[in-house]
PDB file of C-alpha atoms in Angstrom:
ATOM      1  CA  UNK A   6     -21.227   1.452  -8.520  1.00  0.00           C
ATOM      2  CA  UNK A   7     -17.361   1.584  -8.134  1.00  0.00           C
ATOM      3  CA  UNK A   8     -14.957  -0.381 -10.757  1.00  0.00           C
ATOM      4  CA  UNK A   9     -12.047   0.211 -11.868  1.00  0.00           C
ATOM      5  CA  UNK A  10     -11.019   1.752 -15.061  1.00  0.00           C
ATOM      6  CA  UNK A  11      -9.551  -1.269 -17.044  1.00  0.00           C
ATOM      7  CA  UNK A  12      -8.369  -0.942 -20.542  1.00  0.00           C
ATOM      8  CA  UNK A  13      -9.801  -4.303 -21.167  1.00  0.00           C
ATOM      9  CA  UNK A  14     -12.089  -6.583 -19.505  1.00  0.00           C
ATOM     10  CA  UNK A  15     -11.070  -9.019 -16.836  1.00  0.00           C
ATOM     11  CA  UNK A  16     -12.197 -12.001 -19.702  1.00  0.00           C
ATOM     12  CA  UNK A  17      -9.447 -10.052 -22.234  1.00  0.00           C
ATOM     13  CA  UNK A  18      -7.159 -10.519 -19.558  1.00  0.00           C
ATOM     14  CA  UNK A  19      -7.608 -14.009 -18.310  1.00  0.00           C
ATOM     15  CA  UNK A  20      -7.510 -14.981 -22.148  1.00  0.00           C
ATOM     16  CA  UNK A  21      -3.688 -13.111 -22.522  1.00  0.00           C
ATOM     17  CA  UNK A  22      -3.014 -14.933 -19.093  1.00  0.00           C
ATOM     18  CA  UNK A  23      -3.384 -17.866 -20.663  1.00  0.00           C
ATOM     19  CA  UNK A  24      -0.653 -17.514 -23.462  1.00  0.00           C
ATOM     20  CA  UNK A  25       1.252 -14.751 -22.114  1.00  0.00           C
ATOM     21  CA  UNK A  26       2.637 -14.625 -18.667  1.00  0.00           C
ATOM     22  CA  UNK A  27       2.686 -11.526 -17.041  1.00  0.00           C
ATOM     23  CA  UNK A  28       6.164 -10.296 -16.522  1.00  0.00           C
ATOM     24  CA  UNK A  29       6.111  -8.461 -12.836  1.00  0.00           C
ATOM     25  CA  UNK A  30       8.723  -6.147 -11.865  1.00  0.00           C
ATOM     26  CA  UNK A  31      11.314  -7.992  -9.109  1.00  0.00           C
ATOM     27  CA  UNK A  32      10.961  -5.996  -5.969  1.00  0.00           C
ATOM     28  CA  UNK A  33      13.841  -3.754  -4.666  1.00  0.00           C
ATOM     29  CA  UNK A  34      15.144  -0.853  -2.203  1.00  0.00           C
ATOM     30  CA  UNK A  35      14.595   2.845  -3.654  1.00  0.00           C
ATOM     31  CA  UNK A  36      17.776   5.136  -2.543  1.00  0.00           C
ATOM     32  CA  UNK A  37      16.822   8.355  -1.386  1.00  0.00           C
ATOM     33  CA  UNK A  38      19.531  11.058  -2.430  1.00  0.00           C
ATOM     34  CA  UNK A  39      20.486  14.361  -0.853  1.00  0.00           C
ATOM     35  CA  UNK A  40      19.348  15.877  -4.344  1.00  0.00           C
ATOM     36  CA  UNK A  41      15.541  14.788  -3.656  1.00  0.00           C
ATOM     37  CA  UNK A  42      15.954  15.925  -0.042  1.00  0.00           C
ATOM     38  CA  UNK A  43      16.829  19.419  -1.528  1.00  0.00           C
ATOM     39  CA  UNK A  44      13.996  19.786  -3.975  1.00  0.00           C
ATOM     40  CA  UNK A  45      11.476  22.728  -3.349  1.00  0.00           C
ATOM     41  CA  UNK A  46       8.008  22.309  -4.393  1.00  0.00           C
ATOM     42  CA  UNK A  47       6.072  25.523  -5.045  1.00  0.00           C
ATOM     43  CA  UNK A  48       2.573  26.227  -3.235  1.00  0.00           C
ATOM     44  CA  UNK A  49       0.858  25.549  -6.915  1.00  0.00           C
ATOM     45  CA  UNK A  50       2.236  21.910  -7.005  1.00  0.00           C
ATOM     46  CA  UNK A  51       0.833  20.651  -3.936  1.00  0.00           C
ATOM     47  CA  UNK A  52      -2.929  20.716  -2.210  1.00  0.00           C
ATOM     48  CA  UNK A  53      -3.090  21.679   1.575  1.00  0.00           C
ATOM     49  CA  UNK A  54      -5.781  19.785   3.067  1.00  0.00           C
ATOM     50  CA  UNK A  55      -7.232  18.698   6.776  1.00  0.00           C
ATOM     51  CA  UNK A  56      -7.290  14.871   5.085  1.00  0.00           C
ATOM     52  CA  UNK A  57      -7.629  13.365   9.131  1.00  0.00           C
ATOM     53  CA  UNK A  58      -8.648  15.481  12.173  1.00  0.00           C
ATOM     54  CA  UNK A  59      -5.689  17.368  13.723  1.00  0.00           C
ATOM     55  CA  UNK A  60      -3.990  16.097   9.886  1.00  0.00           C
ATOM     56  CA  UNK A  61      -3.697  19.248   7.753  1.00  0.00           C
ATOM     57  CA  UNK A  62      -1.288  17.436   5.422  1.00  0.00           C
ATOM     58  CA  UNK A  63       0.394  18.868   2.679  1.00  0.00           C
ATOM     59  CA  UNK A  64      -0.437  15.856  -0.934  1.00  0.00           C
ATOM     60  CA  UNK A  65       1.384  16.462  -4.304  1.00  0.00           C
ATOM     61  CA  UNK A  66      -1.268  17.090  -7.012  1.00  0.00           C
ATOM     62  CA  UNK A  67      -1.423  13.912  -8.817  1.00  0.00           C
ATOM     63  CA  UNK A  68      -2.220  15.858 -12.181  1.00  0.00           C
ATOM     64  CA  UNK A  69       1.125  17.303 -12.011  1.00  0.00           C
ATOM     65  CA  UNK A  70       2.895  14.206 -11.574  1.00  0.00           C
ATOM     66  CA  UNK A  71       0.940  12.828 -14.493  1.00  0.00           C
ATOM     67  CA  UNK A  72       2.119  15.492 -16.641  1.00  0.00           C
ATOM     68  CA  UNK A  73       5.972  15.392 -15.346  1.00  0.00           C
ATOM     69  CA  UNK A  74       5.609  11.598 -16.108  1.00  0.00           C
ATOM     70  CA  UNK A  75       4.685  12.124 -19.383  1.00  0.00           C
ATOM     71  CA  UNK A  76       6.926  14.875 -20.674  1.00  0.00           C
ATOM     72  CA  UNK A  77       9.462  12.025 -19.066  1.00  0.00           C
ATOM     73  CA  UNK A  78       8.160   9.638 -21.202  1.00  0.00           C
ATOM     74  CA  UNK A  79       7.374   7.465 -18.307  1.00  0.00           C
ATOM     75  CA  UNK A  80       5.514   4.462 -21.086  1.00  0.00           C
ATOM     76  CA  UNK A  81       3.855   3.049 -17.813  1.00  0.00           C
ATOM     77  CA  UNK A  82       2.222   5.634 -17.062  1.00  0.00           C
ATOM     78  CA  UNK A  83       1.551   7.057 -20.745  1.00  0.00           C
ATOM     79  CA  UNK A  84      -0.043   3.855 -21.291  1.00  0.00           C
ATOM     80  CA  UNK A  85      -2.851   4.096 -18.601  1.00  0.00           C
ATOM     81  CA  UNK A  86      -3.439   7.865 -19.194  1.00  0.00           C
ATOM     82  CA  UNK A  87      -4.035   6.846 -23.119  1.00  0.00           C
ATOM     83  CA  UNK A  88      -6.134   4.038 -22.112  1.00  0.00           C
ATOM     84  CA  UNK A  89      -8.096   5.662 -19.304  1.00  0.00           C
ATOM     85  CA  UNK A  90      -7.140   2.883 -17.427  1.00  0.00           C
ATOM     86  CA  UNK A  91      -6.851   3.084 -12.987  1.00  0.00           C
ATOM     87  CA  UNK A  92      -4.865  -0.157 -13.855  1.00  0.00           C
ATOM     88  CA  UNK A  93      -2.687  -2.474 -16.091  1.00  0.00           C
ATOM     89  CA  UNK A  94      -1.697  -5.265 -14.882  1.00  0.00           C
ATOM     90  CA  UNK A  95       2.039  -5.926 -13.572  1.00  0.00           C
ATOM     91  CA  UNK A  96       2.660  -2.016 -15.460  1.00  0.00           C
ATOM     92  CA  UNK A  97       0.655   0.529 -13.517  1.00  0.00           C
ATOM     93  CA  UNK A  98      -1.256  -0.986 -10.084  1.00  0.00           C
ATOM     94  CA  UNK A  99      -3.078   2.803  -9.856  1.00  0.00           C
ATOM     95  CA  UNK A 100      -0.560   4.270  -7.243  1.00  0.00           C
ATOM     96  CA  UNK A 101      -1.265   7.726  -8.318  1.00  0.00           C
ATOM     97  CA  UNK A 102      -4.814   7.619  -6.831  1.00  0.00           C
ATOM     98  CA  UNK A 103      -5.751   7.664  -3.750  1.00  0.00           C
ATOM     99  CA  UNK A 104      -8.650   4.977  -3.319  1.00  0.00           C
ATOM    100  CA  UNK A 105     -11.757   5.360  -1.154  1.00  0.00           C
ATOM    101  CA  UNK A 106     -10.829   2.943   1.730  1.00  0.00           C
ATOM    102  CA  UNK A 107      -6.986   4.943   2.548  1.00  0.00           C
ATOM    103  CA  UNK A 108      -9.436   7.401   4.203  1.00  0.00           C
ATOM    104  CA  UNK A 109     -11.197   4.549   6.182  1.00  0.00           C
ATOM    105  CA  UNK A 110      -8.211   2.845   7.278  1.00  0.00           C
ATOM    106  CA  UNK A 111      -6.408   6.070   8.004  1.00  0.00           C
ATOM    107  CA  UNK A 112      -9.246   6.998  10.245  1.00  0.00           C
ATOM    108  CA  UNK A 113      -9.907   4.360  12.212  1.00  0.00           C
ATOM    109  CA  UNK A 114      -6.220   4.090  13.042  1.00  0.00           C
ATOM    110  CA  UNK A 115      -6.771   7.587  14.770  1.00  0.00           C
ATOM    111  CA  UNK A 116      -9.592   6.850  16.182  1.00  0.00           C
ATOM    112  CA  UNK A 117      -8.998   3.489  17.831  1.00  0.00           C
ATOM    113  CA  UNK A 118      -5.500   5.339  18.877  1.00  0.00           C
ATOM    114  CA  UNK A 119      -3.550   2.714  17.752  1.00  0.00           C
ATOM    115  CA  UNK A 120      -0.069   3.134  19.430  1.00  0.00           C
ATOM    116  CA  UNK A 121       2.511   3.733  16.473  1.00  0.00           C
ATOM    117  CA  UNK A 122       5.275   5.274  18.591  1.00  0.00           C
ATOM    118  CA  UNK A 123       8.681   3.372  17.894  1.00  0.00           C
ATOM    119  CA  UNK A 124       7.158   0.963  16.084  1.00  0.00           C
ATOM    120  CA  UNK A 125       8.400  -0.315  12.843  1.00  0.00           C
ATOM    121  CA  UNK A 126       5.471  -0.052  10.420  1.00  0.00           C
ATOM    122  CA  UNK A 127       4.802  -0.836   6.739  1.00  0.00           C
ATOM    123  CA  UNK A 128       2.776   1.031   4.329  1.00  0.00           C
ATOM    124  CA  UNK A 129       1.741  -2.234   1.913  1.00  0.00           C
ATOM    125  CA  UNK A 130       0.871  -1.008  -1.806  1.00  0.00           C
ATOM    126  CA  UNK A 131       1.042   2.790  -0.434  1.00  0.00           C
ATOM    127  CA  UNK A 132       0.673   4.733  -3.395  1.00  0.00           C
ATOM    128  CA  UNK A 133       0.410   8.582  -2.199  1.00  0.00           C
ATOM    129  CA  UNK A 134       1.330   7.451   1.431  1.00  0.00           C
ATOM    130  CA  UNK A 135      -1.525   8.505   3.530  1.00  0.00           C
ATOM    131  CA  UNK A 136      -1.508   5.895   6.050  1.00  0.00           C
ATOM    132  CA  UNK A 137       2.398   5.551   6.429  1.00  0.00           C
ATOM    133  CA  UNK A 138       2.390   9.961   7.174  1.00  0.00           C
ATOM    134  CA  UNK A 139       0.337   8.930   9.747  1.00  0.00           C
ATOM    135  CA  UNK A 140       2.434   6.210  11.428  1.00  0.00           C
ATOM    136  CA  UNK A 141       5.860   8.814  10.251  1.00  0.00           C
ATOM    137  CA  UNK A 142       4.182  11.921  12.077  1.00  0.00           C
ATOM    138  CA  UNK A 143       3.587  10.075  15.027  1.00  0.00           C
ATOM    139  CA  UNK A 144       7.420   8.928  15.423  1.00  0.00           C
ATOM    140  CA  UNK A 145       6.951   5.312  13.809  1.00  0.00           C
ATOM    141  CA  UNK A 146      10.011   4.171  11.520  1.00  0.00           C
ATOM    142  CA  UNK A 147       7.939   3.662   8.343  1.00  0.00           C
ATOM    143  CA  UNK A 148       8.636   1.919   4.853  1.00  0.00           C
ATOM    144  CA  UNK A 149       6.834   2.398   2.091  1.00  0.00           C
ATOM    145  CA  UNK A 150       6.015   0.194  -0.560  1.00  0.00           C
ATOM    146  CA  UNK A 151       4.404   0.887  -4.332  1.00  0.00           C
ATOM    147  CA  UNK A 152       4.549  -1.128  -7.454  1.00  0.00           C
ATOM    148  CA  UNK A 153       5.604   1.606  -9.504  1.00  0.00           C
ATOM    149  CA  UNK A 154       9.353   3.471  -8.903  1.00  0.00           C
ATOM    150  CA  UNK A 155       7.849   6.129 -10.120  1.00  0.00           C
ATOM    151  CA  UNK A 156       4.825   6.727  -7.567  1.00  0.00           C
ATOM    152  CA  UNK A 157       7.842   6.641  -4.958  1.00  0.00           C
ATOM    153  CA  UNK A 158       9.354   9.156  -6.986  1.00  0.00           C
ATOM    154  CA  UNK A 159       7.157  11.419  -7.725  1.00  0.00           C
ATOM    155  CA  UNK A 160       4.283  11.300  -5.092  1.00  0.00           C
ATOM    156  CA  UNK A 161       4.876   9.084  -2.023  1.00  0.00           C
ATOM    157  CA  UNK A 162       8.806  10.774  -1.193  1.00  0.00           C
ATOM    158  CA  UNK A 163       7.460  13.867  -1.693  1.00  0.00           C
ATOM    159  CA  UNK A 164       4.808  13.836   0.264  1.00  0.00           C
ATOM    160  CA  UNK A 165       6.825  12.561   3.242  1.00  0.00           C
ATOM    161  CA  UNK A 166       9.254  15.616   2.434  1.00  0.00           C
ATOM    162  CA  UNK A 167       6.644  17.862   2.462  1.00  0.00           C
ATOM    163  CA  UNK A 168       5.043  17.134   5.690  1.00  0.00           C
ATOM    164  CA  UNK A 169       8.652  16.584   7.619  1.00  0.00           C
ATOM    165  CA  UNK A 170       9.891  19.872   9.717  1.00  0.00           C
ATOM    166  CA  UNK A 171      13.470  18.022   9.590  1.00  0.00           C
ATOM    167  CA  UNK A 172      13.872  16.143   5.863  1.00  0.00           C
ATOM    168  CA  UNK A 173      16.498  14.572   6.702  1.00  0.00           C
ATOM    169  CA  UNK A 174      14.457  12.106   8.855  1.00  0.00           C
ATOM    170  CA  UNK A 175      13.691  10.907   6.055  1.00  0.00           C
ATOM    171  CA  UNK A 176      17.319   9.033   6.094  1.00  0.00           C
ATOM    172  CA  UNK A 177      16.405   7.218   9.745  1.00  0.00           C
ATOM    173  CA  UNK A 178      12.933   7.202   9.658  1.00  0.00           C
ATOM    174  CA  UNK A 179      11.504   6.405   6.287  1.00  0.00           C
ATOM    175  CA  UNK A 180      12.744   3.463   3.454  1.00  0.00           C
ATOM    176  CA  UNK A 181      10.518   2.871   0.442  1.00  0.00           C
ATOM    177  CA  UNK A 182      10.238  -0.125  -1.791  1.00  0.00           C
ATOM    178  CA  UNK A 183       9.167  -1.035  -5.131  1.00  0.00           C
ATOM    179  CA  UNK A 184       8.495  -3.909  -7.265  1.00  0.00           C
ATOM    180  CA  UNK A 185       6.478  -7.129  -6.743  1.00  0.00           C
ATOM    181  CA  UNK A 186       5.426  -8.808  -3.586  1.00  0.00           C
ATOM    182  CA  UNK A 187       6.582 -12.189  -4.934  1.00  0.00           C
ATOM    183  CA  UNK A 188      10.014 -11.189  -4.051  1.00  0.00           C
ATOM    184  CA  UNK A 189       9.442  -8.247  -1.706  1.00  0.00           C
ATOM    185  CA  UNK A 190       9.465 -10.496   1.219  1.00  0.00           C
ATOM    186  CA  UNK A 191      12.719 -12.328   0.240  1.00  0.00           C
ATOM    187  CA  UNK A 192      14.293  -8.766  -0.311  1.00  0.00           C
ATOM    188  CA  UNK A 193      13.062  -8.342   3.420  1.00  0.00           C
ATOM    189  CA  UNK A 194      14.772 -11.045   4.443  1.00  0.00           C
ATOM    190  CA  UNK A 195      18.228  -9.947   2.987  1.00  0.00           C
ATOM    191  CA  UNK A 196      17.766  -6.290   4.969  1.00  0.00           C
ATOM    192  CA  UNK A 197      18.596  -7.861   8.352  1.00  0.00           C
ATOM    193  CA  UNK A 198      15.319  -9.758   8.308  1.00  0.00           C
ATOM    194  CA  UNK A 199      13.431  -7.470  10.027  1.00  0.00           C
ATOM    195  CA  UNK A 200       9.677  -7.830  10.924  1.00  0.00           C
ATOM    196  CA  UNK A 201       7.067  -5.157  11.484  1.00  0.00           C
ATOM    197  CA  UNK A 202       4.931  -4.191  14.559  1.00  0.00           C
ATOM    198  CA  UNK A 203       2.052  -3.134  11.982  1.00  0.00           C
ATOM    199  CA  UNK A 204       1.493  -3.937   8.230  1.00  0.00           C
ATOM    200  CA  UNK A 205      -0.873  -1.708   6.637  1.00  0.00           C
ATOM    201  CA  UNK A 206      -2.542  -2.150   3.338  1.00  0.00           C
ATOM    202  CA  UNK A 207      -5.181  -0.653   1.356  1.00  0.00           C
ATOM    203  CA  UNK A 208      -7.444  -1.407  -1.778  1.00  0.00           C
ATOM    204  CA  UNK A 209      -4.611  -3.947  -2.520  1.00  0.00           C
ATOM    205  CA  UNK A 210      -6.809  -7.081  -2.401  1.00  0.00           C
ATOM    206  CA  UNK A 211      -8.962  -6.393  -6.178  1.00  0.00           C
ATOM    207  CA  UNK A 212      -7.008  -8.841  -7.956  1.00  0.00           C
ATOM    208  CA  UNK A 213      -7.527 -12.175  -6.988  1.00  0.00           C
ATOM    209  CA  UNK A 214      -4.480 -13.554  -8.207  1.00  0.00           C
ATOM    210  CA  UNK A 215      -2.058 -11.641  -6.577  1.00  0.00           C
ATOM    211  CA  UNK A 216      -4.082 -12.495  -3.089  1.00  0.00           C
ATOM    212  CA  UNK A 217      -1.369 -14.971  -2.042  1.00  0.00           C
ATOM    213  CA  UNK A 218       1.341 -12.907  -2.332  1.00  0.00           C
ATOM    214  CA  UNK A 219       0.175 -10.613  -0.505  1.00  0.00           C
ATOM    215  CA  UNK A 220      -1.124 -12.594   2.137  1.00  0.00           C
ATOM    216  CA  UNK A 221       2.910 -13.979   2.505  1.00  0.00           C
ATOM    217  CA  UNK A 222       4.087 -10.596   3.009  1.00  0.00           C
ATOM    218  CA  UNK A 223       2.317 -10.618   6.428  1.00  0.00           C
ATOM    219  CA  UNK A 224       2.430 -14.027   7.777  1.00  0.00           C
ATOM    220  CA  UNK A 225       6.830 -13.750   6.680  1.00  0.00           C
ATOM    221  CA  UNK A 226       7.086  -9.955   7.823  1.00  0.00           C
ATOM    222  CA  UNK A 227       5.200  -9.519  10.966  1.00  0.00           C
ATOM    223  CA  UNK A 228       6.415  -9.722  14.487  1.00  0.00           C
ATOM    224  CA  UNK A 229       5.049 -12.510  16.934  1.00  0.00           C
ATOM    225  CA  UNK A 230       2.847 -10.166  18.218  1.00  0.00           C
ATOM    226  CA  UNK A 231       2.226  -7.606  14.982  1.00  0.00           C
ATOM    227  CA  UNK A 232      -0.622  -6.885  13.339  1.00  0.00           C
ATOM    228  CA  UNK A 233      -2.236  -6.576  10.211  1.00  0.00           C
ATOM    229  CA  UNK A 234      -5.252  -4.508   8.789  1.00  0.00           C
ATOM    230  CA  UNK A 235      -6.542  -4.782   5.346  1.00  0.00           C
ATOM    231  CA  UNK A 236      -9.165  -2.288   4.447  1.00  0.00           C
ATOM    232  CA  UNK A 237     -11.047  -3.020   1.429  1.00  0.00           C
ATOM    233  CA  UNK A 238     -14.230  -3.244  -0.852  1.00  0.00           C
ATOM    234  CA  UNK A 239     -16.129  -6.595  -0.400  1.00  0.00           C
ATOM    235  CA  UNK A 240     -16.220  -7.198  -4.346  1.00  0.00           C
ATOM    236  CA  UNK A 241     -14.414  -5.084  -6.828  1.00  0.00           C
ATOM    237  CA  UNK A 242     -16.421  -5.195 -10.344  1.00  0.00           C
ATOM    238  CA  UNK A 243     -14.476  -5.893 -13.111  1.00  0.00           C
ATOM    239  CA  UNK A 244     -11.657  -7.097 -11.991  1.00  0.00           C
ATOM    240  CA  UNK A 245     -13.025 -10.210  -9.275  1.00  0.00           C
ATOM    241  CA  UNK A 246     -11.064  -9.473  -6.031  1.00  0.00           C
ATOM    242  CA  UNK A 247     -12.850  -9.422  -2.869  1.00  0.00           C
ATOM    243  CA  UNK A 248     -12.978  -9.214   0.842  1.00  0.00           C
ATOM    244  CA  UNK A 249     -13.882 -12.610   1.266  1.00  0.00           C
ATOM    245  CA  UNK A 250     -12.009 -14.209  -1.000  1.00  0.00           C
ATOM    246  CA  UNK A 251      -9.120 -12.824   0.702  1.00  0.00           C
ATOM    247  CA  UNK A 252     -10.308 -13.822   3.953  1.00  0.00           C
ATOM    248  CA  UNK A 253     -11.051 -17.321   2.856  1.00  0.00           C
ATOM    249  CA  UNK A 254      -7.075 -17.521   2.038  1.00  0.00           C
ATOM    250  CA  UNK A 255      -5.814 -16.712   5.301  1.00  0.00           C
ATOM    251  CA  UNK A 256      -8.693 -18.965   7.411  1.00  0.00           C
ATOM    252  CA  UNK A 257      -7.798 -21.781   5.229  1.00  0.00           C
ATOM    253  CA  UNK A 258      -4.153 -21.171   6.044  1.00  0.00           C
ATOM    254  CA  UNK A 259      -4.978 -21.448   9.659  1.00  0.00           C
ATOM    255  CA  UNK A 260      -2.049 -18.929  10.779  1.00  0.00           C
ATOM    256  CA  UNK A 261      -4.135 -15.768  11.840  1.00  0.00           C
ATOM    257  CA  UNK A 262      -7.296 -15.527  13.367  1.00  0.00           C
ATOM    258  CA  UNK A 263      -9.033 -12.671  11.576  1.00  0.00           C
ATOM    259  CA  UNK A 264     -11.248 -10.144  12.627  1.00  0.00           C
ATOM    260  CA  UNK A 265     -13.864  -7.130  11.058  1.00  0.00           C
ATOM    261  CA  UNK A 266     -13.249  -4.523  12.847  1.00  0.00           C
ATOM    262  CA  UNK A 267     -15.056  -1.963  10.830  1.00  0.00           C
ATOM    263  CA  UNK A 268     -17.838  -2.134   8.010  1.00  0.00           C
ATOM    264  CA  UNK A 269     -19.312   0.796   6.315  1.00  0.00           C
ATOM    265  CA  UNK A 270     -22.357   0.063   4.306  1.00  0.00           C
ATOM    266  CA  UNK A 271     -22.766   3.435   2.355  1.00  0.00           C
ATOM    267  CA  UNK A 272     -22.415   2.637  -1.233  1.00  0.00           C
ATOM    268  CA  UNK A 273     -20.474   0.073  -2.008  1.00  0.00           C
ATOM    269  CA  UNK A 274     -19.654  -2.558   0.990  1.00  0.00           C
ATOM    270  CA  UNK A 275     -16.041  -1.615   2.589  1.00  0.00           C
ATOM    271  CA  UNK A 276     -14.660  -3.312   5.621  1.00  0.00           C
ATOM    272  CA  UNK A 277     -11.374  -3.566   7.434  1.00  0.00           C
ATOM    273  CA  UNK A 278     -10.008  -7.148   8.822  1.00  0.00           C
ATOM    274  CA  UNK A 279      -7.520  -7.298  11.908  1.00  0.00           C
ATOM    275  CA  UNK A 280      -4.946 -10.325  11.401  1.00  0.00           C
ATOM    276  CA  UNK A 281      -3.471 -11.537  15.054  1.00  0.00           C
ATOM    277  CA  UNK A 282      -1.426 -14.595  14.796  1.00  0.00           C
ATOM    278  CA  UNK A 283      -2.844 -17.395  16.735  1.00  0.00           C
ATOM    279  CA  UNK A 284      -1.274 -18.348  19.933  1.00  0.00           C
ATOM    280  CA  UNK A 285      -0.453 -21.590  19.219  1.00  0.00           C
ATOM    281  CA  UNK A 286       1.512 -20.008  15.710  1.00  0.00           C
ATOM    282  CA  UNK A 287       3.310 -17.603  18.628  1.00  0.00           C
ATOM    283  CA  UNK A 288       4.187 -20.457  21.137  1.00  0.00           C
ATOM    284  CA  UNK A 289       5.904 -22.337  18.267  1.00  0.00           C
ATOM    285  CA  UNK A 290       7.662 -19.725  16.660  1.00  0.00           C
ATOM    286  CA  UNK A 291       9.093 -18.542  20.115  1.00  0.00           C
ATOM    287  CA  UNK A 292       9.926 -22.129  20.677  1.00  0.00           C
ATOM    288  CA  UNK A 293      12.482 -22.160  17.515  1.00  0.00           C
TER     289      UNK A 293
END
């Protein structure tokens, strides 16, 4: 059965909810500098693995990065290694793990041959950056976002350095965001309001109260004729998310028709939904 490591139950949490608002961190732009660009990472800090057919991609060890963090004194990140916890609410969102359905959505993006050349594509809640190297490696513009600074730090920019023959692609080719989605599609909005061919997002949908936010990111970021794909877990135990749920949002909305593309029924339920905005959504839009 999978759940997530929580340092307290979802009832603890609801209860501290109640009396305590959860502060999250305001979204903004990470600046790359020529010093990361430069950094060489020796063969024992990294895992070389074929991740994807015709992928052999080059991932930072995550229990290197946890150790780094910690002799940083990263408190974040401290906090869920001394709890044991995959997640803390609006502190660590478990970037530095890569969850089941990454692989799923990664490969049914190669194997549907979804066409990502010269398109503008986000990596939504990317942690190590799996799917976004995907979309980078076959000459999308990508941007990355995490929760955490420091998964873009430490794990997602250097993994797109490590698997670039020319880093300093990463300049033209690659920005990376962190903070909140309350605010990440306002912060959007200020960076020449641009919209995205393809939104990507994995294992992102597990807490139900942070559903709507996420569903704005897509229906304020994608193009007229973008799409989105969600690939998730139909219920998450212990924390109350769910495919459904989700999917209930955006139907109710009435903005995007959805779509299950692909289920997998080995273990526990995972599917992945295909949002296309409905034509009459496209006609009006083009009509402003």
């Amino acid at each position: 059965m999978f759940k997530f490591g929580f340092a307290k139950t979802i009832t603890d949490i609801n209860e501290e909810d109640k009396t305590d608002e959860l502060e999250w961190i305001p979204a903004f732009k990470l600046e790359i500098t020529p010093e990361q660009v430069g950094v060489k990472y020796g063969t024992d800090y990294y895992t070389e693995t074929k991740v994807f057919p015709d992928f052999n991609l080059k991932l930072i060890r995550s229990d290197k990065v946890v150790k780094d963090l910690t002799k940083h004194n990263c408190q974040n990140i401290i906090e869920a290694e001394t709890q044991h916890s995959d997640l803390i609410p609006a502190k660590y969102e478990g970037g530095l793990k890569i969850w089941e359905c990454t692989f799923d959505l990664g490969q049914y993006i190669l194997e549907e041959q979804i066409e990502l050349k010269d398109k503008l594509v986000m990596d939504l809640g990317c942690g190590a950056g799996l799917i976004g190297l995907i979309a980078l490696l076959k000459n999308s513009t990508v941007h990355f976002q995490d929760y955490n600074a420091e998964v873009l730090k430490s794990m997602t920019i250097p993994n797109v350095l490590l698997n670039c023959d020319n880093r300093t692609n990463i300049f033209t080719k690659c920005e990376f965001y962190a903070g909140d989605w309350a605010s990440l599609a306002t912060l959007l909005d200020d960076e020449e309001n641009r919209k995205y061919d393809y939104i990507f997002t994995s294992e992102t949908i597990y807490n139900p109260d942070n559903h709507k936010k996420l569903y704005e990111i897509f229906k304020r970021k994608l193009k007229i004729n973008g799409l989105g794909f969600i690939a998730g877990k139909i219920y998450y135990f212990g924390v109350g998310g769910g495919m459904r749920q989700f999917e209930d949002l955006v139907l109710k909305d009435g903005y995007f028709d959805v779509k299950m593309v692909w289920r997998s029924q080995d273990g526990v339920n995972r599917e992945i939904l295909k949002l296309t905005r409905k034509q009459h959504q496209e006609h009006g839009l083009l009509g402003i």
